[in-house]
């Protein structure tokens, strides 16, 4: 049974558990729901969960276990010669693709199941036969690959059958337990709420464990990098020149400088515009204007960053060249190409405007109305109230919003990849091309990289450095925002 059909059957059995639990509870109470400990729906949900959760757990554990067992069994059939000519991973990929093609061929009626299990490369052009069902192979199928694919297909079929039996058996066992356990005195509400509580705990644990896993992967690879490359040269080196042939200079300072430089320009654009927009929307705009203007402003936050990157590359960069380049409007010759710090900084600033505006708007609206009324009652004008009362009261929260926007700017990738260029240099000229930490992480892990070399492992050291910087900014921002909220709650 295929996985989608199995999931559908599992859901059907779970619904049956709901009907069984609810019906059994009402029947045990003689048809009078008032004699039940809990509402009838709680008994139904208890039956639904008991039928669903154990079977779903079996399914989730079975899927990776089956894949590991099959891969280990089939990979043992691959000879050392075949693995040496390519990599074992690529050979296994071909095996899986051929096995998938055989399944498609059987499903399309091109060959029978017995033919797929007994087909041989000596008598049949397997590549041509699989091409008839839309499976394109880059090379001819060897006898060894075909035999491994047939073994893979056979084991997968057996595993799918056993998986179906195990999942259905677990669901039926749950239904049996529901039938025996459900009666009018059973505390179904307590049981359902306990299960829901554990589901919520599991969801929170997954988020925490994912974060821990990311941090540990960064730490282990960073430690391995520093065992191959001196930490002093990495943190204080002024040259970034990776070379997989050896003799690399991997100083992070040029990358950090460009990252902070672009982020500063982005904040210089986004903070004034975003803050002024927030002040207008919260203090001056009427309800009709606010209902239209704020959603339109926040549309910017929904635009993918790759679109901003293309906007920087195709529009903003050429525009700046027309103004500041050789023969441009000003004739100063400051800018030689469209990719520059200024290009990425301006576009990133536009991207951050809704971020700053939305957070600042919420913070300004959180200032108690009594402070506004008191200022106006003492004779201050509306603008004086905004300048001397509201903004000082909201300043801690606004600073927190700016720091959060700064951490967002530091971690941006696509805009700087397309708009800032690829040159790692220390320069004060904002019209020169530079590159950032995130851009180099992308470039170091793109292509055929030997992960045992410092040129590939340096990406993890760069990521760890960026993680520490952004984490520090986020902690400071959250501390400031929390302190502000405690002041007025």
Short mmCIF file of C-alpha atoms in Angstrom, two decimals:
data_model
loop_
_atom_site.label_atom_id
_atom_site.label_comp_id
_atom_site.label_asym_id
_atom_site.label_seq_id
_atom_site.Cartn_x
_atom_site.Cartn_y
_atom_site.Cartn_z
CA UNK A 1 0.00 0.00 0.00
CA UNK A 2 1.40 3.37 -0.98
CA UNK A 3 2.10 5.95 1.70
CA UNK A 4 -0.72 8.40 0.74
CA UNK A 5 -3.29 5.59 0.80
CA UNK A 6 -1.93 4.36 4.13
CA UNK A 7 -2.27 7.84 5.62
CA UNK A 8 -5.84 8.03 4.35
CA UNK A 9 -6.64 4.62 5.91
CA UNK A 10 -5.08 5.77 9.19
CA UNK A 11 -7.21 8.91 9.24
CA UNK A 12 -10.31 6.81 8.47
CA UNK A 13 -9.53 4.50 11.40
CA UNK A 14 -9.00 7.55 13.62
CA UNK A 15 -12.41 8.92 12.65
CA UNK A 16 -13.82 5.49 13.43
CA UNK A 17 -12.17 5.80 16.85
CA UNK A 18 -13.97 9.10 17.38
CA UNK A 19 -17.33 7.57 16.51
CA UNK A 20 -16.61 4.47 18.61
CA UNK A 21 -15.52 6.41 21.68
CA UNK A 22 -18.42 8.81 21.59
CA UNK A 23 -20.99 6.11 20.87
CA UNK A 24 -19.65 3.70 23.50
CA UNK A 25 -19.72 6.43 26.16
CA UNK A 26 -23.32 7.41 25.45
CA UNK A 27 -24.36 3.77 25.33
CA UNK A 28 -22.71 3.07 28.71
CA UNK A 29 -24.70 5.97 30.20
CA UNK A 30 -27.97 4.56 28.92
CA UNK A 31 -28.28 7.27 26.30
CA UNK A 32 -28.26 10.05 28.93
CA UNK A 33 -25.21 12.27 28.33
CA UNK A 34 -25.73 13.95 31.72
CA UNK A 35 -24.49 10.79 33.46
CA UNK A 36 -21.11 11.03 31.75
CA UNK A 37 -18.08 12.42 33.56
CA UNK A 38 -17.08 14.46 30.48
CA UNK A 39 -18.86 15.84 27.46
CA UNK A 40 -19.47 13.23 24.74
CA UNK A 41 -17.05 14.93 22.35
CA UNK A 42 -14.18 14.31 24.79
CA UNK A 43 -14.78 10.56 24.55
CA UNK A 44 -14.77 10.89 20.78
CA UNK A 45 -11.50 12.80 20.75
CA UNK A 46 -10.01 10.26 23.14
CA UNK A 47 -10.86 7.51 20.67
CA UNK A 48 -9.48 9.58 17.77
CA UNK A 49 -6.16 10.23 19.51
CA UNK A 50 -5.68 6.68 20.80
CA UNK A 51 -6.27 5.28 17.31
CA UNK A 52 -4.09 7.90 15.58
CA UNK A 53 -1.06 8.61 17.77
CA UNK A 54 0.40 5.10 18.31
CA UNK A 55 -0.08 4.22 14.64
CA UNK A 56 1.42 7.55 13.53
CA UNK A 57 4.41 6.95 15.83
CA UNK A 58 4.94 3.50 14.29
CA UNK A 59 4.78 5.07 10.82
CA UNK A 60 7.25 7.85 11.65
CA UNK A 61 9.74 5.39 13.14
CA UNK A 62 9.29 2.84 10.35
CA UNK A 63 10.00 5.20 7.44
CA UNK A 64 13.63 6.11 8.32
CA UNK A 65 14.36 2.63 9.68
CA UNK A 66 13.19 0.97 6.46
CA UNK A 67 15.27 3.36 4.37
CA UNK A 68 18.42 2.68 6.43
CA UNK A 69 17.98 -1.10 6.34
CA UNK A 70 17.36 -1.20 2.58
CA UNK A 71 20.28 1.12 1.81
CA UNK A 72 22.64 -0.97 3.94
CA UNK A 73 21.52 -4.23 2.32
CA UNK A 74 21.63 -2.93 -1.25
CA UNK A 75 24.88 -0.99 -0.89
CA UNK A 76 26.58 -4.25 0.10
CA UNK A 77 25.84 -5.48 -3.44
CA UNK A 78 27.88 -2.63 -4.98
CA UNK A 79 31.42 -3.72 -5.82
CA UNK A 80 34.43 -1.72 -4.70
CA UNK A 81 35.31 -1.11 -8.36
CA UNK A 82 31.96 0.53 -9.10
CA UNK A 83 32.16 2.61 -5.94
CA UNK A 84 35.71 3.69 -6.83
CA UNK A 85 34.76 4.80 -10.34
CA UNK A 86 32.14 7.12 -8.91
CA UNK A 87 30.98 7.59 -5.33
CA UNK A 88 28.77 5.15 -3.47
CA UNK A 89 26.14 7.87 -3.06
CA UNK A 90 25.92 8.44 -6.81
CA UNK A 91 25.73 4.69 -7.51
CA UNK A 92 22.92 4.32 -4.96
CA UNK A 93 21.15 7.26 -6.57
CA UNK A 94 21.25 5.43 -9.91
CA UNK A 95 19.99 2.27 -8.23
CA UNK A 96 17.02 4.09 -6.71
CA UNK A 97 16.23 5.77 -10.01
CA UNK A 98 16.24 2.46 -11.89
CA UNK A 99 14.06 0.88 -9.18
CA UNK A 100 11.63 3.78 -9.49
CA UNK A 101 11.63 3.36 -13.27
CA UNK A 102 10.81 -0.33 -12.93
CA UNK A 103 7.88 0.52 -10.69
CA UNK A 104 6.63 3.06 -13.22
CA UNK A 105 7.02 0.60 -16.04
CA UNK A 106 4.96 -2.00 -14.17
CA UNK A 107 2.34 0.59 -13.32
CA UNK A 108 2.13 1.75 -16.95
CA UNK A 109 1.79 -1.81 -18.22
CA UNK A 110 5.04 -1.70 -20.20
CA UNK A 111 6.23 -4.81 -18.37
CA UNK A 112 4.79 -7.19 -15.83
CA UNK A 113 5.98 -7.52 -12.27
CA UNK A 114 7.68 -10.82 -13.08
CA UNK A 115 9.48 -9.23 -16.05
CA UNK A 116 10.70 -6.36 -13.89
CA UNK A 117 12.12 -8.84 -11.38
CA UNK A 118 13.79 -11.04 -14.05
CA UNK A 119 14.87 -8.53 -16.70
CA UNK A 120 18.57 -8.68 -17.65
CA UNK A 121 20.84 -6.18 -19.38
CA UNK A 122 22.24 -8.93 -21.60
CA UNK A 123 18.90 -9.36 -23.35
CA UNK A 124 17.12 -6.01 -22.92
CA UNK A 125 18.06 -2.37 -23.36
CA UNK A 126 16.90 -1.31 -19.87
CA UNK A 127 17.65 2.33 -20.52
CA UNK A 128 15.38 2.34 -23.59
CA UNK A 129 12.60 0.47 -21.82
CA UNK A 130 12.63 2.90 -18.90
CA UNK A 131 12.72 5.83 -21.29
CA UNK A 132 9.34 4.70 -22.60
CA UNK A 133 7.78 5.59 -19.23
CA UNK A 134 9.60 8.92 -18.90
CA UNK A 135 12.58 7.88 -16.76
CA UNK A 136 15.65 9.49 -18.35
CA UNK A 137 19.00 7.94 -17.45
CA UNK A 138 22.29 9.62 -18.24
CA UNK A 139 24.15 6.38 -19.00
CA UNK A 140 23.49 2.74 -19.79
CA UNK A 141 22.36 0.53 -16.90
CA UNK A 142 25.00 -1.99 -15.88
CA UNK A 143 24.12 -5.50 -14.81
CA UNK A 144 25.30 -4.74 -11.27
CA UNK A 145 23.13 -1.62 -11.02
CA UNK A 146 20.10 -3.47 -12.39
CA UNK A 147 20.47 -6.34 -9.92
CA UNK A 148 20.84 -3.88 -7.05
CA UNK A 149 17.76 -1.99 -8.26
CA UNK A 150 15.73 -5.20 -8.43
CA UNK A 151 16.85 -6.08 -4.90
CA UNK A 152 15.99 -2.56 -3.76
CA UNK A 153 12.54 -2.81 -5.35
CA UNK A 154 11.86 -6.20 -3.78
CA UNK A 155 12.90 -5.09 -0.30
CA UNK A 156 10.95 -1.85 -0.60
CA UNK A 157 7.82 -3.78 -1.60
CA UNK A 158 8.19 -6.13 1.36
CA UNK A 159 8.89 -3.24 3.69
CA UNK A 160 5.83 -1.36 2.50
CA UNK A 161 3.63 -4.41 3.14
CA UNK A 162 5.04 -4.90 6.64
CA UNK A 163 4.68 -1.18 7.32
CA UNK A 164 1.03 -1.26 6.33
CA UNK A 165 0.36 -4.25 8.58
CA UNK A 166 2.18 -2.66 11.53
CA UNK A 167 0.40 0.70 11.22
CA UNK A 168 -3.05 -0.84 10.77
CA UNK A 169 -2.42 -3.25 13.66
CA UNK A 170 -1.43 -0.34 15.92
CA UNK A 171 -4.58 1.57 14.96
CA UNK A 172 -6.80 -1.48 15.54
CA UNK A 173 -5.13 -2.07 18.90
CA UNK A 174 -5.98 1.52 19.78
CA UNK A 175 -9.61 0.98 18.77
CA UNK A 176 -9.75 -2.15 20.94
CA UNK A 177 -8.36 -0.21 23.90
CA UNK A 178 -10.94 2.55 23.36
CA UNK A 179 -13.78 0.04 23.32
CA UNK A 180 -12.64 -1.65 26.54
CA UNK A 181 -11.70 1.51 28.40
CA UNK A 182 -14.62 3.80 27.60
CA UNK A 183 -17.49 3.94 30.06
CA UNK A 184 -19.55 6.62 31.77
CA UNK A 185 -17.08 6.99 34.66
CA UNK A 186 -13.99 7.36 32.49
CA UNK A 187 -12.39 10.83 32.81
CA UNK A 188 -12.06 11.44 29.10
CA UNK A 189 -11.53 15.19 29.39
CA UNK A 190 -8.54 14.73 31.70
CA UNK A 191 -7.01 12.18 29.34
CA UNK A 192 -7.51 14.33 26.25
CA UNK A 193 -6.09 17.43 27.92
CA UNK A 194 -3.06 15.46 29.13
CA UNK A 195 -2.40 14.20 25.59
CA UNK A 196 -2.77 17.71 24.16
CA UNK A 197 -0.39 19.04 26.79
CA UNK A 198 2.24 16.47 25.82
CA UNK A 199 1.75 17.34 22.14
CA UNK A 200 2.41 21.01 22.98
CA UNK A 201 5.49 20.04 25.01
CA UNK A 202 6.73 17.97 22.06
CA UNK A 203 6.22 20.88 19.67
CA UNK A 204 8.18 23.22 21.97
CA UNK A 205 10.90 20.59 22.39
CA UNK A 206 11.28 20.18 18.63
CA UNK A 207 11.87 23.91 18.26
CA UNK A 208 14.42 23.92 21.09
CA UNK A 209 16.19 20.77 19.92
CA UNK A 210 16.39 22.13 16.38
CA UNK A 211 18.11 25.24 17.68
CA UNK A 212 20.48 23.12 19.76
CA UNK A 213 21.23 20.92 16.75
CA UNK A 214 22.06 23.94 14.59
CA UNK A 215 24.36 25.34 17.26
CA UNK A 216 26.13 22.02 17.82
CA UNK A 217 26.68 21.50 14.08
CA UNK A 218 28.21 24.97 13.85
CA UNK A 219 30.38 24.40 16.92
CA UNK A 220 31.75 21.01 15.85
CA UNK A 221 32.63 22.16 12.33
CA UNK A 222 34.06 25.43 13.62
CA UNK A 223 36.31 23.55 16.04
CA UNK A 224 37.43 21.31 13.18
CA UNK A 225 38.18 24.39 11.07
CA UNK A 226 40.31 25.97 13.80
CA UNK A 227 42.24 22.71 14.13
CA UNK A 228 43.32 23.25 10.51
CA UNK A 229 43.61 27.04 10.37
CA UNK A 230 44.90 29.46 13.05
CA UNK A 231 42.12 31.33 14.90
CA UNK A 232 44.31 34.45 15.19
CA UNK A 233 44.72 34.68 11.41
CA UNK A 234 41.01 34.15 10.92
CA UNK A 235 39.75 36.82 13.32
CA UNK A 236 42.46 39.42 12.69
CA UNK A 237 43.56 38.74 9.13
CA UNK A 238 43.11 41.59 6.63
CA UNK A 239 43.04 39.43 3.48
CA UNK A 240 40.39 37.05 2.22
CA UNK A 241 41.84 34.83 -0.49
CA UNK A 242 40.66 31.19 -0.42
CA UNK A 243 42.43 28.72 -2.67
CA UNK A 244 41.66 25.01 -2.76
CA UNK A 245 45.15 24.45 -4.07
CA UNK A 246 46.61 25.59 -0.75
CA UNK A 247 48.04 28.81 0.64
CA UNK A 248 44.68 30.36 1.50
CA UNK A 249 44.38 33.55 3.53
CA UNK A 250 41.06 33.51 5.37
CA UNK A 251 40.90 36.76 7.32
CA UNK A 252 37.33 37.68 8.29
CA UNK A 253 37.85 41.42 8.88
CA UNK A 254 37.14 42.52 5.27
CA UNK A 255 33.90 40.51 5.32
CA UNK A 256 32.83 41.86 8.70
CA UNK A 257 33.59 45.41 7.59
CA UNK A 258 31.43 45.10 4.47
CA UNK A 259 28.65 43.42 6.46
CA UNK A 260 28.54 46.22 9.03
CA UNK A 261 28.99 48.93 6.38
CA UNK A 262 26.03 47.71 4.31
CA UNK A 263 23.94 47.23 7.47
CA UNK A 264 24.72 50.81 8.57
CA UNK A 265 23.59 52.22 5.22
CA UNK A 266 20.46 50.07 5.34
CA UNK A 267 19.60 51.33 8.83
CA UNK A 268 20.34 54.92 7.78
CA UNK A 269 17.66 54.49 5.10
CA UNK A 270 15.09 52.39 6.96
CA UNK A 271 15.14 53.92 10.45
CA UNK A 272 14.15 57.53 9.56
CA UNK A 273 11.58 56.50 6.94
CA UNK A 274 10.16 53.68 9.03
CA UNK A 275 10.03 55.75 12.22
CA UNK A 276 8.41 58.76 10.53
CA UNK A 277 5.89 56.43 8.86
CA UNK A 278 5.09 54.87 12.25
CA UNK A 279 4.60 58.30 13.86
CA UNK A 280 2.27 59.39 11.07
CA UNK A 281 0.23 56.19 11.12
CA UNK A 282 -0.14 56.09 14.90
CA UNK A 283 -0.57 59.82 15.68
CA UNK A 284 -1.78 61.70 12.62
CA UNK A 285 -3.47 59.33 10.17
CA UNK A 286 -7.19 58.81 10.44
CA UNK A 287 -8.73 55.34 10.70
CA UNK A 288 -9.54 55.22 6.98
CA UNK A 289 -6.02 56.23 5.92
CA UNK A 290 -4.40 53.88 8.44
CA UNK A 291 -6.54 50.95 7.30
CA UNK A 292 -5.18 51.38 3.77
CA UNK A 293 -1.66 52.74 4.30
CA UNK A 294 -0.38 50.23 6.86
CA UNK A 295 -1.23 47.09 4.85
CA UNK A 296 0.26 48.66 1.72
CA UNK A 297 3.45 49.51 3.64
CA UNK A 298 3.73 46.00 5.01
CA UNK A 299 3.43 44.51 1.52
CA UNK A 300 7.15 45.26 1.27
CA UNK A 301 7.78 42.69 4.00
CA UNK A 302 6.16 39.97 1.89
CA UNK A 303 8.38 40.47 -1.16
CA UNK A 304 11.02 37.68 -1.46
CA UNK A 305 14.57 38.88 -0.91
CA UNK A 306 15.64 37.46 -4.29
CA UNK A 307 13.26 40.00 -5.88
CA UNK A 308 14.97 42.77 -3.93
CA UNK A 309 18.30 41.41 -5.14
CA UNK A 310 17.19 41.54 -8.76
CA UNK A 311 15.85 45.05 -8.16
CA UNK A 312 19.27 46.07 -6.84
CA UNK A 313 21.10 44.45 -9.75
CA UNK A 314 18.89 45.61 -12.61
CA UNK A 315 17.48 48.95 -11.43
CA UNK A 316 19.21 50.59 -8.48
CA UNK A 317 22.77 49.71 -9.53
CA UNK A 318 22.47 51.10 -13.09
CA UNK A 319 20.66 54.17 -11.71
CA UNK A 320 23.53 54.91 -9.33
CA UNK A 321 26.04 54.44 -12.16
CA UNK A 322 24.10 56.95 -14.26
CA UNK A 323 24.41 59.45 -11.40
CA UNK A 324 27.85 58.78 -9.86
CA UNK A 325 29.70 56.89 -12.62
CA UNK A 326 32.02 58.10 -15.37
CA UNK A 327 30.00 60.31 -17.66
CA UNK A 328 27.10 60.22 -15.22
CA UNK A 329 24.82 63.03 -14.19
CA UNK A 330 27.25 64.43 -11.62
CA UNK A 331 30.37 63.52 -13.60
CA UNK A 332 32.34 62.54 -10.47
CA UNK A 333 33.37 59.05 -11.60
CA UNK A 334 32.97 57.52 -8.16
CA UNK A 335 31.19 54.37 -9.29
CA UNK A 336 32.58 51.95 -11.87
CA UNK A 337 29.87 49.28 -11.79
CA UNK A 338 26.36 48.63 -10.59
CA UNK A 339 27.41 46.29 -7.76
CA UNK A 340 28.50 48.33 -4.76
CA UNK A 341 27.97 48.78 -1.03
CA UNK A 342 25.60 51.67 -1.70
CA UNK A 343 23.45 49.57 -4.04
CA UNK A 344 22.96 46.77 -1.52
CA UNK A 345 22.55 49.20 1.39
CA UNK A 346 19.81 51.25 -0.27
CA UNK A 347 17.78 48.22 -1.37
CA UNK A 348 18.21 46.51 1.99
CA UNK A 349 17.05 49.72 3.68
CA UNK A 350 13.89 49.66 1.57
CA UNK A 351 13.32 46.05 2.60
CA UNK A 352 13.65 46.93 6.31
CA UNK A 353 11.21 49.88 6.22
CA UNK A 354 8.10 47.81 7.06
CA UNK A 355 10.06 45.97 9.75
CA UNK A 356 11.00 49.18 11.55
CA UNK A 357 7.65 50.83 10.85
CA UNK A 358 5.49 47.98 12.12
CA UNK A 359 7.45 47.44 15.33
CA UNK A 360 7.68 51.17 16.05
CA UNK A 361 3.98 51.63 15.36
CA UNK A 362 3.08 48.91 17.88
CA UNK A 363 5.43 50.41 20.45
CA UNK A 364 4.11 53.95 20.02
CA UNK A 365 0.52 52.72 20.30
CA UNK A 366 1.46 50.98 23.55
CA UNK A 367 2.23 54.32 25.23
CA UNK A 368 -0.71 54.95 27.61
CA UNK A 369 -3.35 57.38 26.36
CA UNK A 370 -3.25 59.11 29.75
CA UNK A 371 0.20 60.48 28.93
CA UNK A 372 -1.12 62.03 25.74
CA UNK A 373 -4.15 63.45 27.52
CA UNK A 374 -2.02 64.90 30.30
CA UNK A 375 0.32 66.63 27.84
CA UNK A 376 -2.54 68.06 25.80
CA UNK A 377 -4.31 69.15 28.99
CA UNK A 378 -1.26 71.17 30.03
CA UNK A 379 -1.49 73.11 26.78
CA UNK A 380 1.06 71.29 24.59
CA UNK A 381 0.31 70.98 20.91
CA UNK A 382 -0.02 67.61 19.21
CA UNK A 383 3.46 67.84 17.68
CA UNK A 384 4.99 68.86 21.02
CA UNK A 385 3.27 65.92 22.68
CA UNK A 386 4.72 63.56 20.10
CA UNK A 387 8.21 65.02 20.39
CA UNK A 388 8.48 65.54 24.14
CA UNK A 389 6.20 62.86 25.62
CA UNK A 390 5.41 59.97 23.28
CA UNK A 391 8.80 59.45 21.63
CA UNK A 392 10.79 59.62 24.89
CA UNK A 393 8.37 57.14 26.46
CA UNK A 394 8.59 54.82 23.46
CA UNK A 395 12.35 55.26 22.93
CA UNK A 396 13.48 52.00 24.63
CA UNK A 397 11.11 49.98 22.46
CA UNK A 398 12.12 51.87 19.33
CA UNK A 399 15.80 51.20 20.08
CA UNK A 400 14.97 47.52 20.45
CA UNK A 401 13.18 47.57 17.09
CA UNK A 402 16.21 49.19 15.45
CA UNK A 403 18.54 46.55 16.91
CA UNK A 404 16.27 43.77 15.66
CA UNK A 405 16.29 45.40 12.21
CA UNK A 406 20.08 45.57 12.41
CA UNK A 407 20.34 41.84 13.11
CA UNK A 408 18.01 41.24 10.16
CA UNK A 409 20.27 43.34 7.94
CA UNK A 410 23.43 41.55 9.08
CA UNK A 411 21.95 38.17 8.18
CA UNK A 412 20.66 39.15 4.73
CA UNK A 413 22.09 37.11 1.85
CA UNK A 414 20.47 37.48 -1.57
CA UNK A 415 20.52 41.27 -1.73
CA UNK A 416 24.24 41.43 -0.96
CA UNK A 417 25.03 38.51 -3.29
CA UNK A 418 23.42 40.29 -6.25
CA UNK A 419 23.91 43.92 -5.28
CA UNK A 420 27.20 44.29 -3.38
CA UNK A 421 29.65 42.37 -5.54
CA UNK A 422 32.19 39.70 -4.65
CA UNK A 423 35.35 41.66 -3.77
CA UNK A 424 36.63 41.26 -0.19
CA UNK A 425 38.28 44.57 0.64
CA UNK A 426 38.61 47.18 3.39
CA UNK A 427 37.49 50.51 1.98
CA UNK A 428 35.52 53.55 3.06
CA UNK A 429 34.19 54.20 -0.44
CA UNK A 430 30.51 53.13 -0.48
CA UNK A 431 30.54 53.08 -4.29
CA UNK A 432 33.00 50.17 -4.47
CA UNK A 433 32.05 46.51 -4.69
CA UNK A 434 32.53 44.53 -1.48
CA UNK A 435 31.29 41.23 -0.12
CA UNK A 436 29.82 40.14 3.19
CA UNK A 437 29.97 37.17 5.52
CA UNK A 438 26.71 35.68 4.24
CA UNK A 439 27.76 36.00 0.61
CA UNK A 440 30.99 34.14 1.31
CA UNK A 441 29.18 31.38 3.16
CA UNK A 442 27.18 30.82 -0.03
CA UNK A 443 30.23 30.89 -2.29
CA UNK A 444 32.34 28.60 -0.09
CA UNK A 445 29.67 25.89 -0.05
CA UNK A 446 28.71 26.17 -3.73
CA UNK A 447 30.11 23.66 -6.17
CA UNK A 448 32.28 20.60 -5.55
CA UNK A 449 33.82 21.31 -2.16
CA UNK A 450 36.00 18.98 -0.13
CA UNK A 451 34.54 19.32 3.36
CA UNK A 452 37.80 18.14 4.90
CA UNK A 453 39.55 21.30 3.70
CA UNK A 454 39.65 24.61 5.57
CA UNK A 455 38.30 26.39 2.47
CA UNK A 456 34.98 24.55 2.94
CA UNK A 457 34.94 24.38 6.75
CA UNK A 458 35.49 28.13 6.95
CA UNK A 459 31.82 28.58 6.03
CA UNK A 460 30.88 27.14 9.42
CA UNK A 461 33.29 29.45 11.21
CA UNK A 462 31.77 32.39 9.33
CA UNK A 463 28.29 31.19 10.24
CA UNK A 464 29.25 30.80 13.91
CA UNK A 465 30.68 34.32 13.99
CA UNK A 466 27.55 35.73 12.39
CA UNK A 467 25.38 33.72 14.77
CA UNK A 468 27.14 35.15 17.82
CA UNK A 469 26.82 38.72 16.51
CA UNK A 470 23.13 38.47 15.66
CA UNK A 471 22.39 36.59 18.88
CA UNK A 472 24.01 39.39 20.86
CA UNK A 473 21.96 42.02 19.04
CA UNK A 474 18.75 40.06 19.56
CA UNK A 475 19.43 39.58 23.27
CA UNK A 476 20.09 43.29 23.74
CA UNK A 477 16.99 44.22 21.74
CA UNK A 478 14.75 41.80 23.62
CA UNK A 479 16.10 43.02 26.94
CA UNK A 480 15.33 46.63 26.03
CA UNK A 481 11.85 45.79 24.73
CA UNK A 482 11.03 43.69 27.80
CA UNK A 483 12.17 46.45 30.12
CA UNK A 484 9.96 48.92 28.23
CA UNK A 485 6.93 46.65 28.37
CA UNK A 486 7.32 46.06 32.08
CA UNK A 487 7.29 49.80 32.61
CA UNK A 488 3.80 50.33 31.18
CA UNK A 489 1.99 47.04 31.71
#
